[in-house]
Short mmCIF file of C-alpha atoms and ligand atoms in Angstrom, two decimals:
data_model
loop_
_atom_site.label_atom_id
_atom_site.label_comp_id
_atom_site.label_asym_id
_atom_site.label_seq_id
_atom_site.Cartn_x
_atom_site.Cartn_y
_atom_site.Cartn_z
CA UNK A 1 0.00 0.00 0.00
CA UNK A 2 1.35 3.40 -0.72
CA UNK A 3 1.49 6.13 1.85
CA UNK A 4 -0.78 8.68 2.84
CA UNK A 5 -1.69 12.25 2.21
CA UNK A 6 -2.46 14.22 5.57
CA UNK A 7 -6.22 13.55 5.49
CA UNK A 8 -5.57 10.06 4.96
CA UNK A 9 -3.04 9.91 8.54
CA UNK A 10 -5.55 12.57 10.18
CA UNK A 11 -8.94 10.85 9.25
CA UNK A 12 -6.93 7.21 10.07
CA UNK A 13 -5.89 8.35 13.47
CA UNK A 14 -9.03 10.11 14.45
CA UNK A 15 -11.03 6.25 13.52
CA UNK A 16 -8.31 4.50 15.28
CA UNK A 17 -8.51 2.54 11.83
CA UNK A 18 -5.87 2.32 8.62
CA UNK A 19 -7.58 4.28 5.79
CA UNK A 20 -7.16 5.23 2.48
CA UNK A 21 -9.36 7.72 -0.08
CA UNK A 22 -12.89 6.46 -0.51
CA UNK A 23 -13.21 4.55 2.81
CA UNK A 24 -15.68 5.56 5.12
CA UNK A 25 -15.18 6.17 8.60
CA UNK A 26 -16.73 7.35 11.90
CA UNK A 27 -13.98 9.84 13.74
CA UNK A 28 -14.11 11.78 16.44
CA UNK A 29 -14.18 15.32 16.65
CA UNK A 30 -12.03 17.99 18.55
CA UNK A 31 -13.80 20.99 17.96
CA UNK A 32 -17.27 21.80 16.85
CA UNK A 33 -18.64 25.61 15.73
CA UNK A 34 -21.95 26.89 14.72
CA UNK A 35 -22.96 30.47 14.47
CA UNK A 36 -25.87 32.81 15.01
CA UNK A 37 -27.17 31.92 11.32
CA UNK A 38 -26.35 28.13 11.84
CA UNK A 39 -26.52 27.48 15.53
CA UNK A 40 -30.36 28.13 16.25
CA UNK A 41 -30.81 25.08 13.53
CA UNK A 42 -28.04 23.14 15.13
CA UNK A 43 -29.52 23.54 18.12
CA UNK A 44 -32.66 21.78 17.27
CA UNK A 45 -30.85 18.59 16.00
CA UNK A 46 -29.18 18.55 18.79
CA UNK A 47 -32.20 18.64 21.30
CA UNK A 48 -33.72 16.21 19.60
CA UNK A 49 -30.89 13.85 19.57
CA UNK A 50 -30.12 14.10 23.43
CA UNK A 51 -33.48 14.83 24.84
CA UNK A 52 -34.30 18.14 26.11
CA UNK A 53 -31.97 18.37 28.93
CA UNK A 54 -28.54 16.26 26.70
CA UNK A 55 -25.32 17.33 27.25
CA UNK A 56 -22.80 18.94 24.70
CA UNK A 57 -20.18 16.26 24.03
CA UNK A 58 -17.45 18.58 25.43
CA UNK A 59 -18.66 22.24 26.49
CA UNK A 60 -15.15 23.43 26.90
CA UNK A 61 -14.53 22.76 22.44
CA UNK A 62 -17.88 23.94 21.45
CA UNK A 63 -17.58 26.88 20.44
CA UNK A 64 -20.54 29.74 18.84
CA UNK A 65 -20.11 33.05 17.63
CA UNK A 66 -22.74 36.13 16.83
CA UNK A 67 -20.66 37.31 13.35
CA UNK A 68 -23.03 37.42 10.43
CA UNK A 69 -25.88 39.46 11.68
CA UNK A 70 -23.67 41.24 14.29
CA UNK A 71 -24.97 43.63 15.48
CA UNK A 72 -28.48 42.46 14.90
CA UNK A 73 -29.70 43.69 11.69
CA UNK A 74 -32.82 42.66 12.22
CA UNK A 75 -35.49 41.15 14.85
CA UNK A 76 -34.71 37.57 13.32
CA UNK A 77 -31.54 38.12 13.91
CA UNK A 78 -31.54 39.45 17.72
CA UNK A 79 -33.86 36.33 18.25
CA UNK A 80 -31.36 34.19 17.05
CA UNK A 81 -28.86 35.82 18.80
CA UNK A 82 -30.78 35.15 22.21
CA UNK A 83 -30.84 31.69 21.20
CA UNK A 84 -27.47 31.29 21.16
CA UNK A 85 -26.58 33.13 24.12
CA UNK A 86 -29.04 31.21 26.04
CA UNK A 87 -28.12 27.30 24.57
CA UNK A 88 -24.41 28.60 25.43
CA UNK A 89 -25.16 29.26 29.12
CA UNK A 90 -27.11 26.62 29.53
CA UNK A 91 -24.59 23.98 28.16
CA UNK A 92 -21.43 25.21 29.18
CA UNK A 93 -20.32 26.48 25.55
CA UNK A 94 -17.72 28.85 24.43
CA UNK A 95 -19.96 32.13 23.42
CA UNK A 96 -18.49 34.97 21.69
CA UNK A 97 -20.83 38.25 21.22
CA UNK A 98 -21.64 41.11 18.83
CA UNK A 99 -18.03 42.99 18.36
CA UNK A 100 -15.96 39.77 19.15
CA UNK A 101 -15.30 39.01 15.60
CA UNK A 102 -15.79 36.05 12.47
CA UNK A 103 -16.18 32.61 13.73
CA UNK A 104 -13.68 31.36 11.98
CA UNK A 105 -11.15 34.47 12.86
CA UNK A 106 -11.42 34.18 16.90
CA UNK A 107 -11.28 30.13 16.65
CA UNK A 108 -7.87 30.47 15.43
CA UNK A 109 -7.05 33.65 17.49
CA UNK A 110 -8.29 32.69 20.88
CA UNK A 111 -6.53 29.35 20.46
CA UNK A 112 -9.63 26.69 20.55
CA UNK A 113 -8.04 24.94 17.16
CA UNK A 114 -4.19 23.54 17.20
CA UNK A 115 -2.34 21.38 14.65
CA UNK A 116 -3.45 17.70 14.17
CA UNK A 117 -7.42 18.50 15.34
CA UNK A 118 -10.52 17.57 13.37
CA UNK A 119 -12.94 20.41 13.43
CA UNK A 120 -16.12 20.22 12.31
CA UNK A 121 -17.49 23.74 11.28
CA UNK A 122 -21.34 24.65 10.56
CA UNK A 123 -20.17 27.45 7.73
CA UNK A 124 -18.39 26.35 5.03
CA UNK A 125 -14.97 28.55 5.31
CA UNK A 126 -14.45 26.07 8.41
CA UNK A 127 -11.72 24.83 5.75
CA UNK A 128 -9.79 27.67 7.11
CA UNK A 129 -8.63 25.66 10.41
CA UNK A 130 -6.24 24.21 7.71
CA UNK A 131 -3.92 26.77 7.80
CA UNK A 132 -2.84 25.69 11.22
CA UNK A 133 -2.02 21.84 10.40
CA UNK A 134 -5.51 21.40 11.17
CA UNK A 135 -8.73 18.95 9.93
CA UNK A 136 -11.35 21.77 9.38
CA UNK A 137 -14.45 21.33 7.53
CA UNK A 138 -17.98 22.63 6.54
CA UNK A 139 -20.79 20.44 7.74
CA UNK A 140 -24.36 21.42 7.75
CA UNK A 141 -26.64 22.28 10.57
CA UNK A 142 -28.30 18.83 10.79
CA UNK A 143 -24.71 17.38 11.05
CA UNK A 144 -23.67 20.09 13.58
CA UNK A 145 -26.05 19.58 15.97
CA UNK A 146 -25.67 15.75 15.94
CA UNK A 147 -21.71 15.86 16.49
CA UNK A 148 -22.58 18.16 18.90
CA UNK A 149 -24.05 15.46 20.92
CA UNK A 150 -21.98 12.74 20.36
CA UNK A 151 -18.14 14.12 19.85
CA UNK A 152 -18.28 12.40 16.24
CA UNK A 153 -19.04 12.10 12.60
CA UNK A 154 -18.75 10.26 9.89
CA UNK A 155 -16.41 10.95 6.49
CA UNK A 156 -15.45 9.66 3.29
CA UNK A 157 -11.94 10.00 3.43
CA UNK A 158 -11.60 12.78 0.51
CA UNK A 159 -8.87 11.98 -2.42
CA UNK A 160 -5.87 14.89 -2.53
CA UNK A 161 -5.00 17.40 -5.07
CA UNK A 162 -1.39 19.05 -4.31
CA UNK A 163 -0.42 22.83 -5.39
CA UNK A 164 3.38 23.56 -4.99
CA UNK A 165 4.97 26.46 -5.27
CA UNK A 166 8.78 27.29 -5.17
CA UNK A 167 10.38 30.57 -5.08
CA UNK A 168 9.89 33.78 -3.88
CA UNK A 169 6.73 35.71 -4.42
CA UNK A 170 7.64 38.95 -6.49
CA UNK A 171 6.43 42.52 -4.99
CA UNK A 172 2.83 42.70 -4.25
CA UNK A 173 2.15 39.06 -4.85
CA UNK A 174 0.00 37.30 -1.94
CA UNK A 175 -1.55 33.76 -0.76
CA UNK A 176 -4.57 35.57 -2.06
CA UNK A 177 -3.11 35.70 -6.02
CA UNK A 178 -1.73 32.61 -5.57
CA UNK A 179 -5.22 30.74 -4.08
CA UNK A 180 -6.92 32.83 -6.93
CA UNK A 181 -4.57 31.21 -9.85
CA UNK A 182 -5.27 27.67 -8.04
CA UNK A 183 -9.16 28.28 -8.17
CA UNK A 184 -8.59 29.74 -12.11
CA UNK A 185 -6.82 27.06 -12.96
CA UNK A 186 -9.18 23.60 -11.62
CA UNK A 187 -12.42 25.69 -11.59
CA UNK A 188 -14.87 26.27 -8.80
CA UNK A 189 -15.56 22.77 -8.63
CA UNK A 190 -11.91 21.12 -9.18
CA UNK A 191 -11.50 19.82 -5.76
CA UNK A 192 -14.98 18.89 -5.14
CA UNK A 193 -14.86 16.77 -2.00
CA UNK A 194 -11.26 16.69 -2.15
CA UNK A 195 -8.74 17.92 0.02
CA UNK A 196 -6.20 20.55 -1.25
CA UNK A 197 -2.55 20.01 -0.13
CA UNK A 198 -0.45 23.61 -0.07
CA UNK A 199 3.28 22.95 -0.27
CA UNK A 200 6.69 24.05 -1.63
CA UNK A 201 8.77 26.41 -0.34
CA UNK A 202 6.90 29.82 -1.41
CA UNK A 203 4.23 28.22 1.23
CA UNK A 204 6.48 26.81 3.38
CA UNK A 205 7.36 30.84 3.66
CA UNK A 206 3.82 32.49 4.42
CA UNK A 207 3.43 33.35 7.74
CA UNK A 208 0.67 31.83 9.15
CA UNK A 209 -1.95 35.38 8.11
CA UNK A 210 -1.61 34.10 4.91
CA UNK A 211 -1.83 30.30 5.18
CA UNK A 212 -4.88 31.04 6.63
CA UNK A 213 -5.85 32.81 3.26
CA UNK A 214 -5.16 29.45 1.49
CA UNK A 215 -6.99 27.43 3.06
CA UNK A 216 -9.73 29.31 3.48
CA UNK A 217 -10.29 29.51 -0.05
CA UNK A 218 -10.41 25.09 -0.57
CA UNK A 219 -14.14 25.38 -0.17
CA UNK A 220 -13.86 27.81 -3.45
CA UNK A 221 -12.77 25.00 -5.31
CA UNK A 222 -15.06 22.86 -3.24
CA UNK A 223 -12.58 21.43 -1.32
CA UNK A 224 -13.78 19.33 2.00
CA UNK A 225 -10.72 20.27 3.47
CA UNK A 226 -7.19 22.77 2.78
CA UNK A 227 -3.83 22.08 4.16
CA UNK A 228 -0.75 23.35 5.19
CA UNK A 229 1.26 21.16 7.15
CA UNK A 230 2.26 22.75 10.49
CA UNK A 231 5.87 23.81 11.23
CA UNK A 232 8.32 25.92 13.64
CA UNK A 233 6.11 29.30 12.13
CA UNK A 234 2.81 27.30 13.23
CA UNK A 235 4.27 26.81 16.66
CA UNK A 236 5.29 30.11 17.05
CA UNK A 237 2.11 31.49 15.84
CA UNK A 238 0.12 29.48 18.79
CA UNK A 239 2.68 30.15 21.21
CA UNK A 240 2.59 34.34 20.35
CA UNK A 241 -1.39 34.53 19.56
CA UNK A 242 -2.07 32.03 22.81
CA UNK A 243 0.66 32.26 25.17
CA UNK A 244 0.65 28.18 24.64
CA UNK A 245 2.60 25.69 22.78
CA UNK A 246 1.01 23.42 20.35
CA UNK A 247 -0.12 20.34 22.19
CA UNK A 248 0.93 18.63 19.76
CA UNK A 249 4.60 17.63 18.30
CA UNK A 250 4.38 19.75 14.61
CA UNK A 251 7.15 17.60 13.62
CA UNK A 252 4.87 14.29 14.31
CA UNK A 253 5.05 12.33 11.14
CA UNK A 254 1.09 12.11 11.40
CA UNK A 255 0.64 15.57 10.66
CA UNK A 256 2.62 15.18 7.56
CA UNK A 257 2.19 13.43 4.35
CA UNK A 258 4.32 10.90 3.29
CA UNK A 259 6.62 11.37 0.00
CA UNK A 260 5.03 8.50 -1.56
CA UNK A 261 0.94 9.32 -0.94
CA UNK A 262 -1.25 8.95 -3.67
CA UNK A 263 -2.82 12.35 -5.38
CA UNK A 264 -5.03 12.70 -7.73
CA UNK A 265 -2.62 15.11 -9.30
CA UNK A 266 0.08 17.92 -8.15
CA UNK A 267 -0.23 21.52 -9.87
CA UNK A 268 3.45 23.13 -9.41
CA UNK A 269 3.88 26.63 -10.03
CA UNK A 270 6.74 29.10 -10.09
CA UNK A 271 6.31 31.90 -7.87
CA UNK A 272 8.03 34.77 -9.82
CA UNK A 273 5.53 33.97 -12.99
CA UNK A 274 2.44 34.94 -10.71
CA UNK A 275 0.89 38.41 -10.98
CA UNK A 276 -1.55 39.81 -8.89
CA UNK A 277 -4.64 38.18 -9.99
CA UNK A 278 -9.02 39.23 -9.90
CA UNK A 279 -11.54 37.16 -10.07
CA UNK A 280 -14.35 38.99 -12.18
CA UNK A 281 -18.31 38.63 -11.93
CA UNK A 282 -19.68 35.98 -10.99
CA UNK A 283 -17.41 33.20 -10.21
CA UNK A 284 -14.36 33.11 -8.07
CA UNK A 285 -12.57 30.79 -10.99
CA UNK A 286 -13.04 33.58 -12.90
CA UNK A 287 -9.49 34.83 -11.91
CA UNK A 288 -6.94 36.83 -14.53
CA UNK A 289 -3.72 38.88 -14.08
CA UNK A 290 -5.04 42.27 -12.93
CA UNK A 291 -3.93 43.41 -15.82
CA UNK A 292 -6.41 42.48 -17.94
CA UNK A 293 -9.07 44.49 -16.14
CA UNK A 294 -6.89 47.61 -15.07
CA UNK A 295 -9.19 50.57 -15.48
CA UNK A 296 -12.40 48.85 -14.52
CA UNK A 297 -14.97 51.39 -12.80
CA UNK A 298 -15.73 50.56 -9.21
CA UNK A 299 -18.51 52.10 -7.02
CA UNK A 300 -17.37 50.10 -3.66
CA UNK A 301 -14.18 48.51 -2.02
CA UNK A 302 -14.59 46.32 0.82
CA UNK A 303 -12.19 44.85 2.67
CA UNK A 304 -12.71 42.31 5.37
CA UNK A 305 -14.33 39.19 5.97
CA UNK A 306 -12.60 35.57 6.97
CA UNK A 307 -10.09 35.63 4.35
CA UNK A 308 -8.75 39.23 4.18
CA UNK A 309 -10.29 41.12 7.52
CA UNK A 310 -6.89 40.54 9.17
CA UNK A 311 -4.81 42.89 10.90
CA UNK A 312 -1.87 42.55 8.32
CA UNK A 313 -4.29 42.75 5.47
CA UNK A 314 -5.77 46.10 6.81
CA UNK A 315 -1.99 47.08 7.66
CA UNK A 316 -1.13 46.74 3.92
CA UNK A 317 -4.53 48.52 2.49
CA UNK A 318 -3.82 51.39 4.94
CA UNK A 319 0.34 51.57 4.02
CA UNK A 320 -1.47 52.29 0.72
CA UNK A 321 -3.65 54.96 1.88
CA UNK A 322 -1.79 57.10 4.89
CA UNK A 323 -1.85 60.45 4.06
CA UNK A 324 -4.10 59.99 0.91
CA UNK A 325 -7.49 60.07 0.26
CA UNK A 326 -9.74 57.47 -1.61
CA UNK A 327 -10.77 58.61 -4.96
CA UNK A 328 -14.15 60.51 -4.36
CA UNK A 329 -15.96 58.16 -7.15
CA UNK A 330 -15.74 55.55 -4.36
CA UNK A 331 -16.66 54.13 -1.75
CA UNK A 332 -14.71 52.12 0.75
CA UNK A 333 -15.96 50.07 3.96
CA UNK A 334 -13.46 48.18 6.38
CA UNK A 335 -14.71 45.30 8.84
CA UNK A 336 -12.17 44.10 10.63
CA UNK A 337 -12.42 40.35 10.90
CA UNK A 338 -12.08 40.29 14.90
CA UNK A 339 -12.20 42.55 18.14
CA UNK A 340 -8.45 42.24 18.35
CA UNK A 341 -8.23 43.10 14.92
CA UNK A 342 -9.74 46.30 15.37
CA UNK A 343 -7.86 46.99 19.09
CA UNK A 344 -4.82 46.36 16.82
CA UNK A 345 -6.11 48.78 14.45
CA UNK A 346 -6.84 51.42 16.89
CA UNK A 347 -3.51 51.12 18.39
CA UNK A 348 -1.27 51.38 15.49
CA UNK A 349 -3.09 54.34 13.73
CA UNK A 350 -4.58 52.25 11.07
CA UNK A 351 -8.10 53.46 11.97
CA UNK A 352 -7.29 56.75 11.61
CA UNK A 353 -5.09 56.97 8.37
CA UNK A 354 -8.11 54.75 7.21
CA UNK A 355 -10.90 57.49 8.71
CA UNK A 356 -8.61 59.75 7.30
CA UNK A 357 -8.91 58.46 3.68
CA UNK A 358 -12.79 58.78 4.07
CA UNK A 359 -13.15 55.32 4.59
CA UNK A 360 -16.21 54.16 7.02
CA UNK A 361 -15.08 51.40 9.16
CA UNK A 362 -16.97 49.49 11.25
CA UNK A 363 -17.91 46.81 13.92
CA UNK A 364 -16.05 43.38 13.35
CA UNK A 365 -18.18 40.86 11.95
CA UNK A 366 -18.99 39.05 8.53
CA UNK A 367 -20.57 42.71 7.19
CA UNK A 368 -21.48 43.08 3.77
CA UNK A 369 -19.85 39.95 3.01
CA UNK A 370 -23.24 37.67 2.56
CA UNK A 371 -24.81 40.73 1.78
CA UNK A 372 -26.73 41.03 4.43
CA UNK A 373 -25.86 44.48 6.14
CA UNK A 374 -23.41 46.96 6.68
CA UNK A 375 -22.59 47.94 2.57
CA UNK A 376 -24.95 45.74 0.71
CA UNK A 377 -24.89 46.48 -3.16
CA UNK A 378 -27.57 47.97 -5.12
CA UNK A 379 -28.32 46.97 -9.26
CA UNK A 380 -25.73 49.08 -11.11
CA UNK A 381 -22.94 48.90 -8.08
CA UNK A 382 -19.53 47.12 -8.83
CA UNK A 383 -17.78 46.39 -5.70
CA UNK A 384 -13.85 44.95 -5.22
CA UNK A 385 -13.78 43.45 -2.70
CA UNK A 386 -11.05 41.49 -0.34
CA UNK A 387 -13.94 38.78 -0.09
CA UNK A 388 -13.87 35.02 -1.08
CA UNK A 389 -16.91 34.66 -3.36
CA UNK A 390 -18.41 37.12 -6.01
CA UNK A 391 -21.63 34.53 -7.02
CA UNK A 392 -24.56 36.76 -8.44
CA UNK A 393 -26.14 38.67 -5.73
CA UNK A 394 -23.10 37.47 -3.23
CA UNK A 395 -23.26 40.92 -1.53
CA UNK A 396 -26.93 42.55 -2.68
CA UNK A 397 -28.71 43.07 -5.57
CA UNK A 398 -28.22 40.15 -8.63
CA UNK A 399 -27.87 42.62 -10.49
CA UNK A 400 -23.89 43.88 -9.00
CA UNK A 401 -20.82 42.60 -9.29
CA UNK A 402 -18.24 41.98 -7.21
CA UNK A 403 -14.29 41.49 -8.30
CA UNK A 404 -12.49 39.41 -5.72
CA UNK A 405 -8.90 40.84 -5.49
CA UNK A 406 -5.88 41.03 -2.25
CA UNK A 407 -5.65 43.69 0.00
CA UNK A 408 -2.97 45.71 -1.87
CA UNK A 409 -4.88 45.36 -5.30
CA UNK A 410 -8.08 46.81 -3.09
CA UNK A 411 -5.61 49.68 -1.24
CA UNK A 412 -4.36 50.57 -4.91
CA UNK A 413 -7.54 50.58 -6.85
CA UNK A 414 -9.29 53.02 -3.80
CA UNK A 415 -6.67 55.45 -4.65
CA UNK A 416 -7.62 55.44 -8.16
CA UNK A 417 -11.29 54.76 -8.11
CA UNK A 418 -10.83 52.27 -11.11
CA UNK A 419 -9.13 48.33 -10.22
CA UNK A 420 -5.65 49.47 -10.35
CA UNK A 421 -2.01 47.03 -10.47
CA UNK A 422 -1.13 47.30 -6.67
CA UNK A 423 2.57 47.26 -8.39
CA UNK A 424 1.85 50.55 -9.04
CA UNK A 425 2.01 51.81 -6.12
CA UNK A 426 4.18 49.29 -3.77
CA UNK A 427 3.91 49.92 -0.13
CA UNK A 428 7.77 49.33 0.07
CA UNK A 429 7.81 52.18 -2.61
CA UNK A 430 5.72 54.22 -0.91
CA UNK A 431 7.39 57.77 -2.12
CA UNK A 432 6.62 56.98 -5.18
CA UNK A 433 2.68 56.99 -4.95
CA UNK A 434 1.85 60.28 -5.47
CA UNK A 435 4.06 59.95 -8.39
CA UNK A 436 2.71 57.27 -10.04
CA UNK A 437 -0.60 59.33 -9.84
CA UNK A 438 0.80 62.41 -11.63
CA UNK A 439 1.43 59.96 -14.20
CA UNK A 440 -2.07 58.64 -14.34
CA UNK A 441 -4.00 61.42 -14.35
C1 IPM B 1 -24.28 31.68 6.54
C2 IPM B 1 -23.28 30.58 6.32
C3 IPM B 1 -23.97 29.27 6.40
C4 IPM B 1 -22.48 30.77 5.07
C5 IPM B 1 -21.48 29.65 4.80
O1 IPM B 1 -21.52 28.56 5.33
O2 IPM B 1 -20.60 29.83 4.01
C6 IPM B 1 -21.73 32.09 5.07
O3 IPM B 1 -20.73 32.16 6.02
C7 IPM B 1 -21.18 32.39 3.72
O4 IPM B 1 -20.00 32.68 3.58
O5 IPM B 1 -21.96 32.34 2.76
S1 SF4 B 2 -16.83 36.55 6.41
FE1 SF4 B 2 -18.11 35.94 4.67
S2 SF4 B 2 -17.30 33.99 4.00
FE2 SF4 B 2 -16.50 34.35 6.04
S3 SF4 B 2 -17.93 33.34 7.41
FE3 SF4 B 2 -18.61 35.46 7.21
S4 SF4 B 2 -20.12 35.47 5.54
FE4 SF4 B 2 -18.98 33.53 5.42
#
């Protein structure tokens, strides 16, 4: 038998059993999420599962969050919200509230996911857990509420697809181009049920900000699961964000795959030869060099959400935008994708050179992202957007469109007002912006 990819080892040592792609398994689960869209739902399952008075099947890794209606936008959503509050007291749960941030952000940040876990998600960006060496997956809220109750769940283990990448990322060039190229390349659907491996040096590289950006984005291709295998930077990530060391070894040969696993194919790429790419309406496969649509009009830029709300990612937008003002034929709107986030923000300035630009920032959350509140698009708007999806009617009307693009490619095109190459104004050339404007206009 041939070796094993890292779903393979994870989903074998989480059934106690030796298995391969296709088997089917019942493992147990380390961590389980809902939140205050999917956890009322969950909830439900779960009750009737355990009886009215059941028991979660470990309080202390259950974990809900109020993020995509926060705050309430709505009385639906304050019910909901009261729901959740209420099934977290009463259980024991982790609860985090209106302001604390995106589920998927303060799992990772308040340290409830480590290297080597299986988590079972009800959202579908639970892939994101991968960046940390982790199992993470989307599950409904049927599914939720079940594992909930019993501490497991049952798989097919998924089939791999590898990306490499070697080299060093030229100027400008993020994990968000290079997940873009990945989804442009198989399609939305290229790794249905599949996991996606991330390797080669250019990955081994990323700080952990942007492995999280990678994996993230598996579900885009319709990955089950995304991976980067966990390392020294993964240890000290835990150890800074948490004040803990990973519990588990990130050297342990089960949280890596072996040279001989079986993939359904590897995609290698050269870093240098990747250019800042956008995904254009309505499909993040839809991804091209930003060259091709330089000059596109824009109404909104957003930037936020689970895969670009970071602190680094609103770092590099606002390197872009200190002492400058967004063109005044747009509009820009910042969510930070935690609390800490925006502390950080507030700290460091970056609220105010962002205030400064005319930007409206605001609570941390999921904001316009579903399109539910906080910048929602109208019929004629065109938004860019740091998001992860740009389906019709992703963030309003189905009659916008939204480009997907990085941080710096949203930071350059708000100084511009049209999708702009963020190598046009490099934040490590800073000096050189208001020059490269002279030459635009
Ligand atoms: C509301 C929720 C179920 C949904 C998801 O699972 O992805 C949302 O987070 C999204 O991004 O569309
Ligand atoms: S930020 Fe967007 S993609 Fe992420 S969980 Fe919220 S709604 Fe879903």
């Amino acid at each position: 038998m041939t070796g094993k990819t890292f779903a393979e080892k994870q989903l074998s040592g989480k059934s106690g059993r030796d298995v391969h792609a296709g088997d089917y398994v019942e493992a147990e689960i380390d961590v389980a999420m809902a939140h205050d869209i999917t956890g009322p739902l969950a909830f439900q399952t779960f009750d009737e599962v355990t009886g009215s008075d059941g028991a979660l099947f470990a309080p202390d890794r259950t974990v809900f969050t109020i993020d995509h209606h926060a705050p309430a936008d709505g009385v639906q959503a304050a019910n909901n919200h009261n729901a959740l509050r209420e099934f977290a007291a009463e259980h024991g749960a982790h609860q985090y509230d209106v302001g604390d941030g995106i589920c998927h952000q303060v799992l990772v940040e308040e340290g409830h996911v480590g290297p080597g876990d299986l988590v079972v998600g009800a959202d579908s960006h639970s892939t994101t857990y991968g960046g940390l060496g982790a199992f993470g997956t989307g599950v409904g809220s049927t599914d939720l509420g079940t594992a909930m109750a019993t501490g497991d769940l049952w798989f097919r283990v998924p089939e791999t697809r590898r990306f490499e990448v070697e080299g060093d990322l030229p100027e400008a060039v993020y994990a968000k181009d290079l997940v873009l190229k990945f989804i442009g390349d198989v399609g939305f659907a290229g790794c249905t049920y599949m996991a996606a491996e991330y390797a080669g040096s250019t990955v081994a590289a990323l700080p952990l900000h942007e492995r999280f950006v990678l994996a993230n984005m598996a579900i885009e291709m319709g990955g089950k699961a995304g991976i980067v295998e966990p390392d020294e930077r993964t240890a000290r990530y835990l150890e800074a964000q948490t004040g803990r060391a990973p519990s588990t070894d990130v050297d342990d040969p089960a949280l890596h795959a072996d040279p001989d696993a079986e993939y359904v194919d590897v995609h290698t790429y050269r870093a240098e030869e990747i250019a800042p790419q956008v995904s254009t309406p309505s499909n993040p496969e839809n991804a091209v060099d930003v060259g091709k649509v330089e000059g596109t009009e824009i109404d909104q830029l957003f930037v936020g959400t689970c895969t670009n709300g970071r602190f680094e990612d609103m770092q590099v937008v606002a390197d872009v935008l200190e002492g400058e003002e967004i063109a005044p034929n747009v509009r820009m709107v910042v969510v930070p994708a935690s609390g800490a986030v925006y502390q950080q923000m507030l700290e460091t300035g970056v609220l105010t050179t962002f205030v400064d630009a005319g930007a409206v920032v605001q609570s941390a959350g999921c904001g316009p992202c579903a399109g539910y509140h906080q910048g929602v698009l109208g019929d004629s708007d065109v938004c860019l957007a740091t998001a992860n999806r740009n389906f019709p009617g992703r963030e309003g009307s189905m009659k916008s469109s939204v480009y997907l693009a990085s941080p710096a490619t949203v930071g350059a095109s708000a100084l511009y007002g049209e999708i702009t190459d963020p190598r046009r104004v490099d934040t490590s050339r800073y000096d050189d912006v208001a020059l490269a404007k002279g030459a635009r206009s």
